[in-house]
Amino acid sequence: MVSETKQKLTIGVLALQGAFLEHIHMLNNLDLVEEAIPVRTLEQLNAVDALIIPGGESTAMALIAERCQLLEPLREFVRRKPTWGTCAGMILLADEATSTKKGGQQLLGGLEIAVNRNQFGTQKDSFDTLLHMPELVGDDPFRAVFIRAPVITAILSDSVKVVARLEQAVGQTEAETIVAVRQGHLFATAFHPELTHDDRLHKYFVNVALQHLS
Ligand code: GLN
């Protein structure tokens, strides 16, 4: 349990698979972060104030979490505690997903959105694009890197706020498609902010977390 006056956070990055090191490096350079640690065990999960679920492969991450008996603890965690899902992490946080693996795949859920996996095609269809998110990062656009990325196809609750949309069509995907949302203590981006040198979204998440400590 953290005190209400806590000013610096311990942030975990789920480290079962995927791009977790880049998030840890970025977080460890922020003033409001006491420490960023990889999370692979229940003890580590219990020790953090907030969590990032990184990009990678959502099917693999869910399978490993299940084998490590972390699936239920993670579901509990995201119900109450500040969590940011990037790319595969966004898929795991979603209540519903399409284009899932044959036979289905486990989600954590909690974020009332529907997502479509691999919206833009395969690895070779990766791209980056500028997004304006003035409420999150100020007036300068953010260079968003999309790698086999999902998109948000439906908002399932009034408490979900859309915070970023594609500004141009990309292949078959229309302009205005939703690529980032916030719902209270939960935040999700379809892209990979940790793969740039721009830490503005990490700072934003730390502030979200500070406002939603439990
Ligand atoms: N396509 C991946 C998945 O379905 C996500 C890709 C990523 O995280 N860069 O999990």
JSON list of C-alpha atoms and ligand atoms in Angstrom, two decimals:
[
{"chain": "A", "resi": 1, "resn": "MET", "atom": "CA", "xyz": [0.00, 0.00, 0.00]},
{"chain": "A", "resi": 2, "resn": "VAL", "atom": "CA", "xyz": [1.39, 3.44, -0.88]},
{"chain": "A", "resi": 3, "resn": "SER", "atom": "CA", "xyz": [0.75, 6.60, 1.05]},
{"chain": "A", "resi": 4, "resn": "GLU", "atom": "CA", "xyz": [-1.25, 9.41, -0.51]},
{"chain": "A", "resi": 5, "resn": "THR", "atom": "CA", "xyz": [1.70, 11.74, -0.27]},
{"chain": "A", "resi": 6, "resn": "LYS", "atom": "CA", "xyz": [3.93, 9.50, -2.35]},
{"chain": "A", "resi": 7, "resn": "GLN", "atom": "CA", "xyz": [5.84, 11.63, -4.84]},
{"chain": "A", "resi": 8, "resn": "LYS", "atom": "CA", "xyz": [8.03, 9.11, -6.60]},
{"chain": "A", "resi": 9, "resn": "LEU", "atom": "CA", "xyz": [6.87, 5.84, -8.07]},
{"chain": "A", "resi": 10, "resn": "THR", "atom": "CA", "xyz": [8.15, 2.35, -8.53]},
{"chain": "A", "resi": 11, "resn": "ILE", "atom": "CA", "xyz": [6.99, 1.34, -11.96]},
{"chain": "A", "resi": 12, "resn": "GLY", "atom": "CA", "xyz": [7.03, -2.22, -13.24]},
{"chain": "A", "resi": 13, "resn": "VAL", "atom": "CA", "xyz": [7.37, -3.28, -16.85]},
{"chain": "A", "resi": 14, "resn": "LEU", "atom": "CA", "xyz": [6.00, -6.74, -17.60]},
{"chain": "A", "resi": 15, "resn": "ALA", "atom": "CA", "xyz": [9.09, -8.60, -18.77]},
{"chain": "A", "resi": 16, "resn": "LEU", "atom": "CA", "xyz": [7.82, -11.97, -19.98]},
{"chain": "A", "resi": 17, "resn": "GLN", "atom": "CA", "xyz": [8.51, -11.17, -23.63]},
{"chain": "A", "resi": 18, "resn": "GLY", "atom": "CA", "xyz": [8.81, -8.19, -25.95]},
{"chain": "A", "resi": 19, "resn": "ALA", "atom": "CA", "xyz": [10.20, -4.64, -25.79]},
{"chain": "A", "resi": 20, "resn": "PHE", "atom": "CA", "xyz": [10.43, -4.20, -22.01]},
{"chain": "A", "resi": 21, "resn": "LEU", "atom": "CA", "xyz": [14.06, -2.98, -21.68]},
{"chain": "A", "resi": 22, "resn": "GLU", "atom": "CA", "xyz": [13.42, 0.16, -23.72]},
{"chain": "A", "resi": 23, "resn": "HIS", "atom": "CA", "xyz": [10.57, 1.17, -21.38]},
{"chain": "A", "resi": 24, "resn": "ILE", "atom": "CA", "xyz": [12.74, 0.53, -18.32]},
{"chain": "A", "resi": 25, "resn": "HIS", "atom": "CA", "xyz": [15.55, 2.73, -19.66]},
{"chain": "A", "resi": 26, "resn": "MET", "atom": "CA", "xyz": [13.18, 5.54, -20.50]},
{"chain": "A", "resi": 27, "resn": "LEU", "atom": "CA", "xyz": [11.41, 5.41, -17.12]},
{"chain": "A", "resi": 28, "resn": "ASN", "atom": "CA", "xyz": [14.67, 5.33, -15.16]},
{"chain": "A", "resi": 29, "resn": "ASN", "atom": "CA", "xyz": [15.56, 8.75, -16.58]},
{"chain": "A", "resi": 30, "resn": "LEU", "atom": "CA", "xyz": [12.39, 10.43, -15.27]},
{"chain": "A", "resi": 31, "resn": "ASP", "atom": "CA", "xyz": [12.45, 12.55, -12.12]},
{"chain": "A", "resi": 32, "resn": "LEU", "atom": "CA", "xyz": [9.20, 11.21, -10.72]},
{"chain": "A", "resi": 33, "resn": "VAL", "atom": "CA", "xyz": [10.30, 7.59, -11.01]},
{"chain": "A", "resi": 34, "resn": "GLU", "atom": "CA", "xyz": [12.06, 6.13, -7.98]},
{"chain": "A", "resi": 35, "resn": "GLU", "atom": "CA", "xyz": [12.84, 2.95, -9.87]},
{"chain": "A", "resi": 36, "resn": "ALA", "atom": "CA", "xyz": [11.64, 1.02, -12.91]},
{"chain": "A", "resi": 37, "resn": "ILE", "atom": "CA", "xyz": [11.86, -2.75, -12.59]},
{"chain": "A", "resi": 38, "resn": "PRO", "atom": "CA", "xyz": [11.14, -5.76, -14.79]},
{"chain": "A", "resi": 39, "resn": "VAL", "atom": "CA", "xyz": [8.15, -7.77, -13.56]},
{"chain": "A", "resi": 40, "resn": "ARG", "atom": "CA", "xyz": [8.30, -11.55, -13.94]},
{"chain": "A", "resi": 41, "resn": "THR", "atom": "CA", "xyz": [6.95, -12.75, -10.60]},
{"chain": "A", "resi": 42, "resn": "LEU", "atom": "CA", "xyz": [4.04, -12.12, -8.26]},
{"chain": "A", "resi": 43, "resn": "GLU", "atom": "CA", "xyz": [6.42, -10.60, -5.70]},
{"chain": "A", "resi": 44, "resn": "GLN", "atom": "CA", "xyz": [7.65, -8.08, -8.24]},
{"chain": "A", "resi": 45, "resn": "LEU", "atom": "CA", "xyz": [4.08, -7.30, -9.34]},
{"chain": "A", "resi": 46, "resn": "ASN", "atom": "CA", "xyz": [3.10, -6.70, -5.72]},
{"chain": "A", "resi": 47, "resn": "ALA", "atom": "CA", "xyz": [6.01, -4.29, -5.29]},
{"chain": "A", "resi": 48, "resn": "VAL", "atom": "CA", "xyz": [5.07, -1.80, -8.02]},
{"chain": "A", "resi": 49, "resn": "ASP", "atom": "CA", "xyz": [2.75, 1.20, -7.98]},
{"chain": "A", "resi": 50, "resn": "ALA", "atom": "CA", "xyz": [2.01, 1.05, -11.71]},
{"chain": "A", "resi": 51, "resn": "LEU", "atom": "CA", "xyz": [2.71, -1.22, -14.65]},
{"chain": "A", "resi": 52, "resn": "ILE", "atom": "CA", "xyz": [3.56, -1.01, -18.35]},
{"chain": "A", "resi": 53, "resn": "ILE", "atom": "CA", "xyz": [2.63, -3.97, -20.52]},
{"chain": "A", "resi": 54, "resn": "PRO", "atom": "CA", "xyz": [5.01, -3.65, -23.49]},
{"chain": "A", "resi": 55, "resn": "GLY", "atom": "CA", "xyz": [4.77, -4.44, -27.17]},
{"chain": "A", "resi": 56, "resn": "GLY", "atom": "CA", "xyz": [5.77, -7.85, -28.36]},
{"chain": "A", "resi": 57, "resn": "GLU", "atom": "CA", "xyz": [3.43, -10.72, -29.08]},
{"chain": "A", "resi": 58, "resn": "SER", "atom": "CA", "xyz": [0.21, -10.74, -27.10]},
{"chain": "A", "resi": 59, "resn": "THR", "atom": "CA", "xyz": [-0.40, -14.46, -27.64]},
{"chain": "A", "resi": 60, "resn": "ALA", "atom": "CA", "xyz": [3.06, -15.39, -26.35]},
{"chain": "A", "resi": 61, "resn": "MET", "atom": "CA", "xyz": [2.83, -12.98, -23.42]},
{"chain": "A", "resi": 62, "resn": "ALA", "atom": "CA", "xyz": [-0.54, -14.42, -22.36]},
{"chain": "A", "resi": 63, "resn": "LEU", "atom": "CA", "xyz": [0.75, -18.00, -22.63]},
{"chain": "A", "resi": 64, "resn": "ILE", "atom": "CA", "xyz": [3.85, -17.24, -20.57]},
{"chain": "A", "resi": 65, "resn": "ALA", "atom": "CA", "xyz": [1.78, -15.33, -17.99]},
{"chain": "A", "resi": 66, "resn": "GLU", "atom": "CA", "xyz": [-0.53, -18.33, -17.70]},
{"chain": "A", "resi": 67, "resn": "ARG", "atom": "CA", "xyz": [2.40, -20.70, -17.21]},
{"chain": "A", "resi": 68, "resn": "CYS", "atom": "CA", "xyz": [3.90, -18.42, -14.57]},
{"chain": "A", "resi": 69, "resn": "GLN", "atom": "CA", "xyz": [0.53, -18.17, -12.83]},
{"chain": "A", "resi": 70, "resn": "LEU", "atom": "CA", "xyz": [0.52, -14.46, -13.40]},
{"chain": "A", "resi": 71, "resn": "LEU", "atom": "CA", "xyz": [-2.64, -14.19, -15.50]},
{"chain": "A", "resi": 72, "resn": "GLU", "atom": "CA", "xyz": [-5.10, -13.83, -12.60]},
{"chain": "A", "resi": 73, "resn": "PRO", "atom": "CA", "xyz": [-2.81, -11.57, -10.52]},
{"chain": "A", "resi": 74, "resn": "LEU", "atom": "CA", "xyz": [-2.37, -9.36, -13.60]},
{"chain": "A", "resi": 75, "resn": "ARG", "atom": "CA", "xyz": [-6.15, -9.21, -14.10]},
{"chain": "A", "resi": 76, "resn": "GLU", "atom": "CA", "xyz": [-6.51, -8.15, -10.46]},
{"chain": "A", "resi": 77, "resn": "PHE", "atom": "CA", "xyz": [-3.74, -5.58, -10.83]},
{"chain": "A", "resi": 78, "resn": "VAL", "atom": "CA", "xyz": [-5.17, -3.88, -13.90]},
{"chain": "A", "resi": 79, "resn": "ARG", "atom": "CA", "xyz": [-8.60, -3.64, -12.30]},
{"chain": "A", "resi": 80, "resn": "ARG", "atom": "CA", "xyz": [-7.23, -1.28, -9.65]},
{"chain": "A", "resi": 81, "resn": "LYS", "atom": "CA", "xyz": [-3.78, 0.01, -10.48]},
{"chain": "A", "resi": 82, "resn": "PRO", "atom": "CA", "xyz": [-2.42, 2.36, -13.14]},
{"chain": "A", "resi": 83, "resn": "THR", "atom": "CA", "xyz": [-1.47, 0.38, -16.22]},
{"chain": "A", "resi": 84, "resn": "TRP", "atom": "CA", "xyz": [-0.32, 1.39, -19.70]},
{"chain": "A", "resi": 85, "resn": "GLY", "atom": "CA", "xyz": [-0.48, -1.11, -22.54]},
{"chain": "A", "resi": 86, "resn": "THR", "atom": "CA", "xyz": [1.60, -0.41, -25.65]},
{"chain": "A", "resi": 87, "resn": "CYS", "atom": "CA", "xyz": [0.77, -2.36, -28.84]},
{"chain": "A", "resi": 88, "resn": "ALA", "atom": "CA", "xyz": [0.56, -6.03, -27.71]},
{"chain": "A", "resi": 89, "resn": "GLY", "atom": "CA", "xyz": [-0.01, -4.59, -24.22]},
{"chain": "A", "resi": 90, "resn": "MET", "atom": "CA", "xyz": [-3.02, -2.70, -25.53]},
{"chain": "A", "resi": 91, "resn": "ILE", "atom": "CA", "xyz": [-4.43, -5.93, -26.96]},
{"chain": "A", "resi": 92, "resn": "LEU", "atom": "CA", "xyz": [-4.03, -7.63, -23.58]},
{"chain": "A", "resi": 93, "resn": "LEU", "atom": "CA", "xyz": [-5.82, -4.78, -21.78]},
{"chain": "A", "resi": 94, "resn": "ALA", "atom": "CA", "xyz": [-8.78, -4.77, -24.20]},
{"chain": "A", "resi": 95, "resn": "ASP", "atom": "CA", "xyz": [-12.09, -6.37, -23.29]},
{"chain": "A", "resi": 96, "resn": "GLU", "atom": "CA", "xyz": [-12.51, -7.69, -26.84]},
{"chain": "A", "resi": 97, "resn": "ALA", "atom": "CA", "xyz": [-10.15, -8.55, -29.69]},
{"chain": "A", "resi": 98, "resn": "THR", "atom": "CA", "xyz": [-10.59, -9.69, -33.28]},
{"chain": "A", "resi": 99, "resn": "SER", "atom": "CA", "xyz": [-8.12, -11.35, -35.66]},
{"chain": "A", "resi": 100, "resn": "THR", "atom": "CA", "xyz": [-7.02, -13.36, -32.66]},
{"chain": "A", "resi": 101, "resn": "LYS", "atom": "CA", "xyz": [-5.01, -16.55, -32.85]},
{"chain": "A", "resi": 102, "resn": "LYS", "atom": "CA", "xyz": [-6.92, -19.66, -33.99]},
{"chain": "A", "resi": 103, "resn": "GLY", "atom": "CA", "xyz": [-8.56, -21.15, -30.95]},
{"chain": "A", "resi": 104, "resn": "GLY", "atom": "CA", "xyz": [-8.66, -17.73, -29.31]},
{"chain": "A", "resi": 105, "resn": "GLN", "atom": "CA", "xyz": [-6.25, -16.07, -26.93]},
{"chain": "A", "resi": 106, "resn": "GLN", "atom": "CA", "xyz": [-6.38, -14.97, -23.33]},
{"chain": "A", "resi": 107, "resn": "LEU", "atom": "CA", "xyz": [-6.83, -11.29, -22.58]},
{"chain": "A", "resi": 108, "resn": "LEU", "atom": "CA", "xyz": [-6.54, -9.48, -19.28]},
{"chain": "A", "resi": 109, "resn": "GLY", "atom": "CA", "xyz": [-9.39, -7.13, -20.13]},
{"chain": "A", "resi": 110, "resn": "GLY", "atom": "CA", "xyz": [-10.50, -4.18, -18.03]},
{"chain": "A", "resi": 111, "resn": "LEU", "atom": "CA", "xyz": [-10.21, -1.53, -20.71]},
{"chain": "A", "resi": 112, "resn": "GLU", "atom": "CA", "xyz": [-13.61, -1.20, -22.36]},
{"chain": "A", "resi": 113, "resn": "ILE", "atom": "CA", "xyz": [-12.55, -1.22, -25.98]},
{"chain": "A", "resi": 114, "resn": "ALA", "atom": "CA", "xyz": [-12.48, -3.66, -28.87]},
{"chain": "A", "resi": 115, "resn": "VAL", "atom": "CA", "xyz": [-9.25, -3.97, -30.86]},
{"chain": "A", "resi": 116, "resn": "ASN", "atom": "CA", "xyz": [-8.28, -5.59, -34.13]},
{"chain": "A", "resi": 117, "resn": "ARG", "atom": "CA", "xyz": [-4.86, -7.26, -34.13]},
{"chain": "A", "resi": 118, "resn": "ASN", "atom": "CA", "xyz": [-2.36, -6.87, -36.97]},
{"chain": "A", "resi": 119, "resn": "GLN", "atom": "CA", "xyz": [-4.49, -4.20, -38.58]},
{"chain": "A", "resi": 120, "resn": "PHE", "atom": "CA", "xyz": [-1.76, -2.97, -40.94]},
{"chain": "A", "resi": 121, "resn": "GLY", "atom": "CA", "xyz": [-0.37, -6.36, -42.03]},
{"chain": "A", "resi": 122, "resn": "THR", "atom": "CA", "xyz": [3.00, -7.91, -41.29]},
{"chain": "A", "resi": 123, "resn": "GLN", "atom": "CA", "xyz": [6.33, -6.60, -39.98]},
{"chain": "A", "resi": 124, "resn": "LYS", "atom": "CA", "xyz": [7.23, -5.15, -43.40]},
{"chain": "A", "resi": 125, "resn": "ASP", "atom": "CA", "xyz": [4.14, -2.94, -43.21]},
{"chain": "A", "resi": 126, "resn": "SER", "atom": "CA", "xyz": [5.51, -1.18, -40.13]},
{"chain": "A", "resi": 127, "resn": "PHE", "atom": "CA", "xyz": [5.54, 2.61, -40.36]},
{"chain": "A", "resi": 128, "resn": "ASP", "atom": "CA", "xyz": [5.78, 5.75, -38.34]},
{"chain": "A", "resi": 129, "resn": "THR", "atom": "CA", "xyz": [3.54, 8.78, -38.44]},
{"chain": "A", "resi": 130, "resn": "LEU", "atom": "CA", "xyz": [3.06, 12.05, -36.59]},
{"chain": "A", "resi": 131, "resn": "LEU", "atom": "CA", "xyz": [0.18, 12.30, -34.12]},
{"chain": "A", "resi": 132, "resn": "HIS", "atom": "CA", "xyz": [-1.10, 15.39, -32.35]},
{"chain": "A", "resi": 133, "resn": "MET", "atom": "CA", "xyz": [-2.06, 14.78, -28.74]},
{"chain": "A", "resi": 134, "resn": "PRO", "atom": "CA", "xyz": [-2.09, 18.28, -27.24]},
{"chain": "A", "resi": 135, "resn": "GLU", "atom": "CA", "xyz": [-3.77, 17.28, -23.98]},
{"chain": "A", "resi": 136, "resn": "LEU", "atom": "CA", "xyz": [-1.12, 14.63, -23.37]},
{"chain": "A", "resi": 137, "resn": "VAL", "atom": "CA", "xyz": [2.13, 16.03, -24.71]},
{"chain": "A", "resi": 138, "resn": "GLY", "atom": "CA", "xyz": [1.56, 19.68, -25.67]},
{"chain": "A", "resi": 139, "resn": "ASP", "atom": "CA", "xyz": [1.54, 21.16, -29.15]},
{"chain": "A", "resi": 140, "resn": "ASP", "atom": "CA", "xyz": [4.50, 19.39, -30.77]},
{"chain": "A", "resi": 141, "resn": "PRO", "atom": "CA", "xyz": [3.41, 16.26, -32.63]},
{"chain": "A", "resi": 142, "resn": "PHE", "atom": "CA", "xyz": [4.60, 12.85, -31.45]},
{"chain": "A", "resi": 143, "resn": "ARG", "atom": "CA", "xyz": [6.34, 10.46, -33.83]},
{"chain": "A", "resi": 144, "resn": "ALA", "atom": "CA", "xyz": [4.46, 7.20, -33.35]},
{"chain": "A", "resi": 145, "resn": "VAL", "atom": "CA", "xyz": [6.07, 3.90, -34.42]},
{"chain": "A", "resi": 146, "resn": "PHE", "atom": "CA", "xyz": [3.61, 1.17, -35.48]},
{"chain": "A", "resi": 147, "resn": "ILE", "atom": "CA", "xyz": [4.91, -2.42, -35.68]},
{"chain": "A", "resi": 148, "resn": "ARG", "atom": "CA", "xyz": [2.34, -5.11, -36.58]},
{"chain": "A", "resi": 149, "resn": "ALA", "atom": "CA", "xyz": [0.06, -2.83, -34.66]},
{"chain": "A", "resi": 150, "resn": "PRO", "atom": "CA", "xyz": [-3.55, -3.21, -33.60]},
{"chain": "A", "resi": 151, "resn": "VAL", "atom": "CA", "xyz": [-6.15, -0.43, -33.77]},
{"chain": "A", "resi": 152, "resn": "ILE", "atom": "CA", "xyz": [-9.16, 0.33, -31.66]},
{"chain": "A", "resi": 153, "resn": "THR", "atom": "CA", "xyz": [-12.33, -0.61, -33.51]},
{"chain": "A", "resi": 154, "resn": "ALA", "atom": "CA", "xyz": [-14.94, 0.18, -30.86]},
{"chain": "A", "resi": 155, "resn": "ILE", "atom": "CA", "xyz": [-15.31, 2.15, -27.67]},
{"chain": "A", "resi": 156, "resn": "LEU", "atom": "CA", "xyz": [-17.52, 0.15, -25.31]},
{"chain": "A", "resi": 157, "resn": "SER", "atom": "CA", "xyz": [-18.05, 2.67, -22.51]},
{"chain": "A", "resi": 158, "resn": "ASP", "atom": "CA", "xyz": [-18.61, 6.39, -22.09]},
{"chain": "A", "resi": 159, "resn": "SER", "atom": "CA", "xyz": [-15.75, 6.49, -19.62]},
{"chain": "A", "resi": 160, "resn": "VAL", "atom": "CA", "xyz": [-13.21, 5.70, -22.34]},
{"chain": "A", "resi": 161, "resn": "LYS", "atom": "CA", "xyz": [-11.64, 8.84, -23.76]},
{"chain": "A", "resi": 162, "resn": "VAL", "atom": "CA", "xyz": [-10.10, 8.84, -27.24]},
{"chain": "A", "resi": 163, "resn": "VAL", "atom": "CA", "xyz": [-6.73, 10.57, -27.05]},
{"chain": "A", "resi": 164, "resn": "ALA", "atom": "CA", "xyz": [-5.21, 9.90, -30.49]},
{"chain": "A", "resi": 165, "resn": "ARG", "atom": "CA", "xyz": [-6.39, 9.10, -33.99]},
{"chain": "A", "resi": 166, "resn": "LEU", "atom": "CA", "xyz": [-4.49, 8.43, -37.22]},
{"chain": "A", "resi": 167, "resn": "GLU", "atom": "CA", "xyz": [-4.23, 11.70, -39.08]},
{"chain": "A", "resi": 168, "resn": "GLN", "atom": "CA", "xyz": [-3.89, 10.11, -42.53]},
{"chain": "A", "resi": 169, "resn": "ALA", "atom": "CA", "xyz": [-5.09, 6.87, -44.06]},
{"chain": "A", "resi": 170, "resn": "VAL", "atom": "CA", "xyz": [-2.48, 4.09, -43.93]},
{"chain": "A", "resi": 171, "resn": "GLY", "atom": "CA", "xyz": [-3.13, 1.37, -46.54]},
{"chain": "A", "resi": 172, "resn": "GLN", "atom": "CA", "xyz": [-6.68, 0.18, -46.06]},
{"chain": "A", "resi": 173, "resn": "THR", "atom": "CA", "xyz": [-6.95, 1.84, -42.65]},
{"chain": "A", "resi": 174, "resn": "GLU", "atom": "CA", "xyz": [-8.82, 5.12, -42.69]},
{"chain": "A", "resi": 175, "resn": "ALA", "atom": "CA", "xyz": [-7.75, 8.46, -41.27]},
{"chain": "A", "resi": 176, "resn": "GLU", "atom": "CA", "xyz": [-9.39, 9.08, -37.89]},
{"chain": "A", "resi": 177, "resn": "THR", "atom": "CA", "xyz": [-8.94, 5.47, -36.80]},
{"chain": "A", "resi": 178, "resn": "ILE", "atom": "CA", "xyz": [-8.45, 5.43, -33.02]},
{"chain": "A", "resi": 179, "resn": "VAL", "atom": "CA", "xyz": [-4.93, 4.56, -31.86]},
{"chain": "A", "resi": 180, "resn": "ALA", "atom": "CA", "xyz": [-4.82, 5.65, -28.20]},
{"chain": "A", "resi": 181, "resn": "VAL", "atom": "CA", "xyz": [-7.32, 5.84, -25.34]},
{"chain": "A", "resi": 182, "resn": "ARG", "atom": "CA", "xyz": [-7.47, 6.52, -21.64]},
{"chain": "A", "resi": 183, "resn": "GLN", "atom": "CA", "xyz": [-10.01, 5.14, -19.17]},
{"chain": "A", "resi": 184, "resn": "GLY", "atom": "CA", "xyz": [-9.29, 6.37, -15.64]},
{"chain": "A", "resi": 185, "resn": "HIS", "atom": "CA", "xyz": [-6.21, 4.52, -14.42]},
{"chain": "A", "resi": 186, "resn": "LEU", "atom": "CA", "xyz": [-5.78, 2.67, -17.73]},
{"chain": "A", "resi": 187, "resn": "PHE", "atom": "CA", "xyz": [-3.96, 4.02, -20.78]},
{"chain": "A", "resi": 188, "resn": "ALA", "atom": "CA", "xyz": [-3.36, 2.30, -24.11]},
{"chain": "A", "resi": 189, "resn": "THR", "atom": "CA", "xyz": [-1.44, 3.16, -27.26]},
{"chain": "A", "resi": 190, "resn": "ALA", "atom": "CA", "xyz": [-1.36, 1.07, -30.45]},
{"chain": "A", "resi": 191, "resn": "PHE", "atom": "CA", "xyz": [2.20, 2.26, -31.12]},
{"chain": "A", "resi": 192, "resn": "HIS", "atom": "CA", "xyz": [5.63, 2.03, -29.43]},
{"chain": "A", "resi": 193, "resn": "PRO", "atom": "CA", "xyz": [6.69, 5.28, -27.69]},
{"chain": "A", "resi": 194, "resn": "GLU", "atom": "CA", "xyz": [9.67, 3.53, -26.08]},
{"chain": "A", "resi": 195, "resn": "LEU", "atom": "CA", "xyz": [11.33, 3.08, -29.49]},
{"chain": "A", "resi": 196, "resn": "THR", "atom": "CA", "xyz": [11.84, 6.83, -29.95]},
{"chain": "A", "resi": 197, "resn": "HIS", "atom": "CA", "xyz": [13.88, 9.31, -27.90]},
{"chain": "A", "resi": 198, "resn": "ASP", "atom": "CA", "xyz": [10.71, 11.19, -26.95]},
{"chain": "A", "resi": 199, "resn": "ASP", "atom": "CA", "xyz": [9.75, 10.55, -23.32]},
{"chain": "A", "resi": 200, "resn": "ARG", "atom": "CA", "xyz": [6.67, 12.80, -23.23]},
{"chain": "A", "resi": 201, "resn": "LEU", "atom": "CA", "xyz": [4.17, 9.92, -23.12]},
{"chain": "A", "resi": 202, "resn": "HIS", "atom": "CA", "xyz": [6.14, 8.22, -20.35]},
{"chain": "A", "resi": 203, "resn": "LYS", "atom": "CA", "xyz": [5.94, 11.46, -18.36]},
{"chain": "A", "resi": 204, "resn": "TYR", "atom": "CA", "xyz": [2.21, 11.60, -19.07]},
{"chain": "A", "resi": 205, "resn": "PHE", "atom": "CA", "xyz": [1.74, 8.06, -17.78]},
{"chain": "A", "resi": 206, "resn": "VAL", "atom": "CA", "xyz": [3.72, 8.77, -14.61]},
{"chain": "A", "resi": 207, "resn": "ASN", "atom": "CA", "xyz": [1.35, 11.67, -13.93]},
{"chain": "A", "resi": 208, "resn": "VAL", "atom": "CA", "xyz": [-1.70, 9.48, -14.61]},
{"chain": "A", "resi": 209, "resn": "ALA", "atom": "CA", "xyz": [-0.25, 6.95, -12.18]},
{"chain": "A", "resi": 210, "resn": "LEU", "atom": "CA", "xyz": [0.36, 9.59, -9.49]},
{"chain": "A", "resi": 211, "resn": "GLN", "atom": "CA", "xyz": [-3.30, 10.60, -9.74]},
{"chain": "A", "resi": 212, "resn": "HIS", "atom": "CA", "xyz": [-4.55, 7.02, -9.45]},
{"chain": "A", "resi": 213, "resn": "LEU", "atom": "CA", "xyz": [-2.48, 5.42, -6.70]},
{"chain": "A", "resi": 214, "resn": "SER", "atom": "CA", "xyz": [-4.32, 2.83, -4.64]},
{"chain": "B", "resi": 1, "resn": "GLN", "atom": "N1", "xyz": [0.88, -8.13, -33.50]},
{"chain": "B", "resi": 1, "resn": "GLN", "atom": "C1", "xyz": [1.27, -8.24, -32.13]},
{"chain": "B", "resi": 1, "resn": "GLN", "atom": "C2", "xyz": [0.22, -8.98, -31.30]},
{"chain": "B", "resi": 1, "resn": "GLN", "atom": "O1", "xyz": [-0.78, -9.33, -31.78]},
{"chain": "B", "resi": 1, "resn": "GLN", "atom": "C3", "xyz": [1.53, -6.88, -31.51]},
{"chain": "B", "resi": 1, "resn": "GLN", "atom": "C4", "xyz": [2.75, -6.25, -32.15]},
{"chain": "B", "resi": 1, "resn": "GLN", "atom": "C5", "xyz": [3.52, -5.35, -31.24]},
{"chain": "B", "resi": 1, "resn": "GLN", "atom": "O2", "xyz": [3.36, -5.33, -30.02]},
{"chain": "B", "resi": 1, "resn": "GLN", "atom": "N2", "xyz": [4.43, -4.62, -31.83]},
{"chain": "B", "resi": 1, "resn": "GLN", "atom": "O3", "xyz": [0.41, -9.20, -30.16]}
]
